[in-house]
mmCIF file with all atom_site columns, C-alpha atoms in Angstrom:
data_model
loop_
_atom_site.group_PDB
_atom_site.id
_atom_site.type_symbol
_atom_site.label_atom_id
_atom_site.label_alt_id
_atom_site.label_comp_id
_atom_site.label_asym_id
_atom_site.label_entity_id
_atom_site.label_seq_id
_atom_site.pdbx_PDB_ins_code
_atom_site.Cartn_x
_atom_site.Cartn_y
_atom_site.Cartn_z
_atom_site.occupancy
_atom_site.B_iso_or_equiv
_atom_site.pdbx_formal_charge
_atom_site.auth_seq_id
_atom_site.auth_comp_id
_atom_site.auth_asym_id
_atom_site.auth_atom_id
_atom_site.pdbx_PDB_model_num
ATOM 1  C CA . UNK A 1 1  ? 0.000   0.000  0.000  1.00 50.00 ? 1  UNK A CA 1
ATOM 2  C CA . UNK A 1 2  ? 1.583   3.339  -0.731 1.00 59.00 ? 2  UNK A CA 1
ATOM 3  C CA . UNK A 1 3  ? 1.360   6.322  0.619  1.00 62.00 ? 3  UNK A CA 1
ATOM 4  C CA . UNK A 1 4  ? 0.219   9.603  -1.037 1.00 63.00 ? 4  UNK A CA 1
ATOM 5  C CA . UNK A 1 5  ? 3.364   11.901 -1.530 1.00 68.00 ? 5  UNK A CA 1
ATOM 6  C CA . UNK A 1 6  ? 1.486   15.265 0.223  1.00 73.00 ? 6  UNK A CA 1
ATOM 7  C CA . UNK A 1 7  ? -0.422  14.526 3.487  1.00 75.00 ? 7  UNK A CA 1
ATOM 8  C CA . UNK A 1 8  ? -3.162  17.409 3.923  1.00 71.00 ? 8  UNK A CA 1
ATOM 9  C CA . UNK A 1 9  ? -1.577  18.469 7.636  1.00 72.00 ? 9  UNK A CA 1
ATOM 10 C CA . UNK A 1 10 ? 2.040   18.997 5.641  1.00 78.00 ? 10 UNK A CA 1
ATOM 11 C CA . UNK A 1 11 ? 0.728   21.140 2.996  1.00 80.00 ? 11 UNK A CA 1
ATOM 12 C CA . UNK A 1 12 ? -1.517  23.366 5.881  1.00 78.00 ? 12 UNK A CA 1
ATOM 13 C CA . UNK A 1 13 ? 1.219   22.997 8.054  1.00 82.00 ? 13 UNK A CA 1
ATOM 14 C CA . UNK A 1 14 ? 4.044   24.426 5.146  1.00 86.00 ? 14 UNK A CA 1
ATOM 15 C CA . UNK A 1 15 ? 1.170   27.134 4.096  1.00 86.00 ? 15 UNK A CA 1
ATOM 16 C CA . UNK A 1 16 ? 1.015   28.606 7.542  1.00 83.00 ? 16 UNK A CA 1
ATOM 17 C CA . UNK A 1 17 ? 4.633   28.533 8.523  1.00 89.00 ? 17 UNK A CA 1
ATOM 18 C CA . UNK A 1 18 ? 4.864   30.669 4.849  1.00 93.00 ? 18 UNK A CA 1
ATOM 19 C CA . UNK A 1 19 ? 2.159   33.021 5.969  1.00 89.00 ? 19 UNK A CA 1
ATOM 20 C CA . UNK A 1 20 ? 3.624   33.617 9.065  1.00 87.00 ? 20 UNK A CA 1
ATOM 21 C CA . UNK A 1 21 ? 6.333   34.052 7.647  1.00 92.00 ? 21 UNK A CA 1
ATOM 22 C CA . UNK A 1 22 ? 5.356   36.826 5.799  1.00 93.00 ? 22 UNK A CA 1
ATOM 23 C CA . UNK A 1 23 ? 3.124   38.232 8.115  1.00 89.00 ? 23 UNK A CA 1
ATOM 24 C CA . UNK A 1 24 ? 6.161   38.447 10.445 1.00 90.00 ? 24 UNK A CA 1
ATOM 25 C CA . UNK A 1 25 ? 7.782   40.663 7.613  1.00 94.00 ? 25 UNK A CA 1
ATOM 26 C CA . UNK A 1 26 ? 5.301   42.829 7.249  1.00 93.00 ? 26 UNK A CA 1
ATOM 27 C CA . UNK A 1 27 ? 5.077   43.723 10.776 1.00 92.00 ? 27 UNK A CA 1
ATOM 28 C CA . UNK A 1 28 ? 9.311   43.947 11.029 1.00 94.00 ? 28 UNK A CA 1
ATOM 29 C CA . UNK A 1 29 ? 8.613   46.860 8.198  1.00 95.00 ? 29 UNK A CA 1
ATOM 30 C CA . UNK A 1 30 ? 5.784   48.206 9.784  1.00 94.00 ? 30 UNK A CA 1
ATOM 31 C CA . UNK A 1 31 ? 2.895   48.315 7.234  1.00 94.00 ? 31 UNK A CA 1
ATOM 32 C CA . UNK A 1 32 ? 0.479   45.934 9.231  1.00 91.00 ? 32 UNK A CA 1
ATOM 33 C CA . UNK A 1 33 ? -0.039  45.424 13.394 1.00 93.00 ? 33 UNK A CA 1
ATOM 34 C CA . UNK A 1 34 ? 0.304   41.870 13.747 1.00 87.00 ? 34 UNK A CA 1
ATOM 35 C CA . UNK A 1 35 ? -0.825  41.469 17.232 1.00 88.00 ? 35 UNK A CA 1
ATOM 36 C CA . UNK A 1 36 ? -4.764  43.000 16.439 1.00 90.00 ? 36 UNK A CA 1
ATOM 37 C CA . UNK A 1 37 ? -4.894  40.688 13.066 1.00 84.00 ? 37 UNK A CA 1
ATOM 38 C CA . UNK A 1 38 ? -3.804  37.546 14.732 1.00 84.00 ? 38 UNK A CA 1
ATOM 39 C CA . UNK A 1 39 ? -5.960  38.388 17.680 1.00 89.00 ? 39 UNK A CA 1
ATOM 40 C CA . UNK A 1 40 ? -9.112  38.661 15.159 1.00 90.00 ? 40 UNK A CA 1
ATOM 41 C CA . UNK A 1 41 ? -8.196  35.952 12.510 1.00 86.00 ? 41 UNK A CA 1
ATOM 42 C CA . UNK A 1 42 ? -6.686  33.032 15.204 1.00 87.00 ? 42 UNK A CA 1
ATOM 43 C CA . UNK A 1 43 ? -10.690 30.859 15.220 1.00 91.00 ? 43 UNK A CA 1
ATOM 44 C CA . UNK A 1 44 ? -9.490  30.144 11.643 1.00 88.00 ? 44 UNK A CA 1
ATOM 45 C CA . UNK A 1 45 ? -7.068  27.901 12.817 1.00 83.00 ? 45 UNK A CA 1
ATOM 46 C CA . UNK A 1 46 ? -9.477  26.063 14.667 1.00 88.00 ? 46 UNK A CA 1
ATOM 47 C CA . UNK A 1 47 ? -11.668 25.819 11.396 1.00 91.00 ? 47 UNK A CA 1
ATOM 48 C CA . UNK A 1 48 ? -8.972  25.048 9.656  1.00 83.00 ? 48 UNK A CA 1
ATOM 49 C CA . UNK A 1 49 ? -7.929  22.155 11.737 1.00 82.00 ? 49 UNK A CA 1
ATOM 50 C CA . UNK A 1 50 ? -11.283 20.629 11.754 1.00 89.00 ? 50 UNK A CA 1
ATOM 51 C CA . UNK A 1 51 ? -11.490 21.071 7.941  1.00 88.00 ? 51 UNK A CA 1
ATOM 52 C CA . UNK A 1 52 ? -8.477  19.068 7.950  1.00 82.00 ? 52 UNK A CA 1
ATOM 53 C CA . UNK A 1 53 ? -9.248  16.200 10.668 1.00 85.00 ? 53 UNK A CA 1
ATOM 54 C CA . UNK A 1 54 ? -12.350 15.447 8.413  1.00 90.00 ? 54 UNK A CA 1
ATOM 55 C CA . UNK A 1 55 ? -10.432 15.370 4.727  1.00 86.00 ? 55 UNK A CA 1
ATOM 56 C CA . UNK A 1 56 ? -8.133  12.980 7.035  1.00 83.00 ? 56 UNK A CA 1
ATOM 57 C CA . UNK A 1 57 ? -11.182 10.734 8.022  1.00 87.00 ? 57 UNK A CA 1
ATOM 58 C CA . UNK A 1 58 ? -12.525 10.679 4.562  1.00 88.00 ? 58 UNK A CA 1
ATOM 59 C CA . UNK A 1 59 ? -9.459  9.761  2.593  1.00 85.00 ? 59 UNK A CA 1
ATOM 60 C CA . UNK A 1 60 ? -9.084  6.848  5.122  1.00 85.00 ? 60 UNK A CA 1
ATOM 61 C CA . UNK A 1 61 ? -12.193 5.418  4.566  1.00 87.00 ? 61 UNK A CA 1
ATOM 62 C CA . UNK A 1 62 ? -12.107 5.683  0.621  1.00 85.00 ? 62 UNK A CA 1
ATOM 63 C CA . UNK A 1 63 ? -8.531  3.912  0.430  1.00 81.00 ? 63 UNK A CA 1
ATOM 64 C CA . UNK A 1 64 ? -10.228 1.378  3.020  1.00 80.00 ? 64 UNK A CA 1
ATOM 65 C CA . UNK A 1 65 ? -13.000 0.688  0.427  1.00 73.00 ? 65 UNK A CA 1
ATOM 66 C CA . UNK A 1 66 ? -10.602 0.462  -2.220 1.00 69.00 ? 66 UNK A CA 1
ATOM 67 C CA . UNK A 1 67 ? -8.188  -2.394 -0.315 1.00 60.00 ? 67 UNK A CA 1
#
């Protein structure tokens, strides 16, 4: 059985690290406040992760009913 070459957490996981990232820039040159955005935005993550839990859930059932 192989596994698929980009799990969903690594690609959510590598597009947040990026955004923060740049985020993190942008408040080093000052043209955003990062501490009121994060402080508005941070339930997304929590969506996010729950988005992600369920994509998990359902690609292990379809490969089950594949095997």
């Amino acid at each position: 059985m192989s596994r698929p070459a980009f799990s969903p957490e690594g690609v959510t996981f590598g597009v947040c690290l990026v955004a923060l990232g740049v985020l993190g820039t942008l408040a080093n040159l000052g043209r955003i406040e990062l501490l009121p955005l994060l402080r508005t935005w941070w339930p997304l993550s929590l969506v996010l992760w729950g988005v992600l839990e369920l994509v998990e859930l359902l690609l292990r059932r379809s490969s089950r009913g594949r095997s």
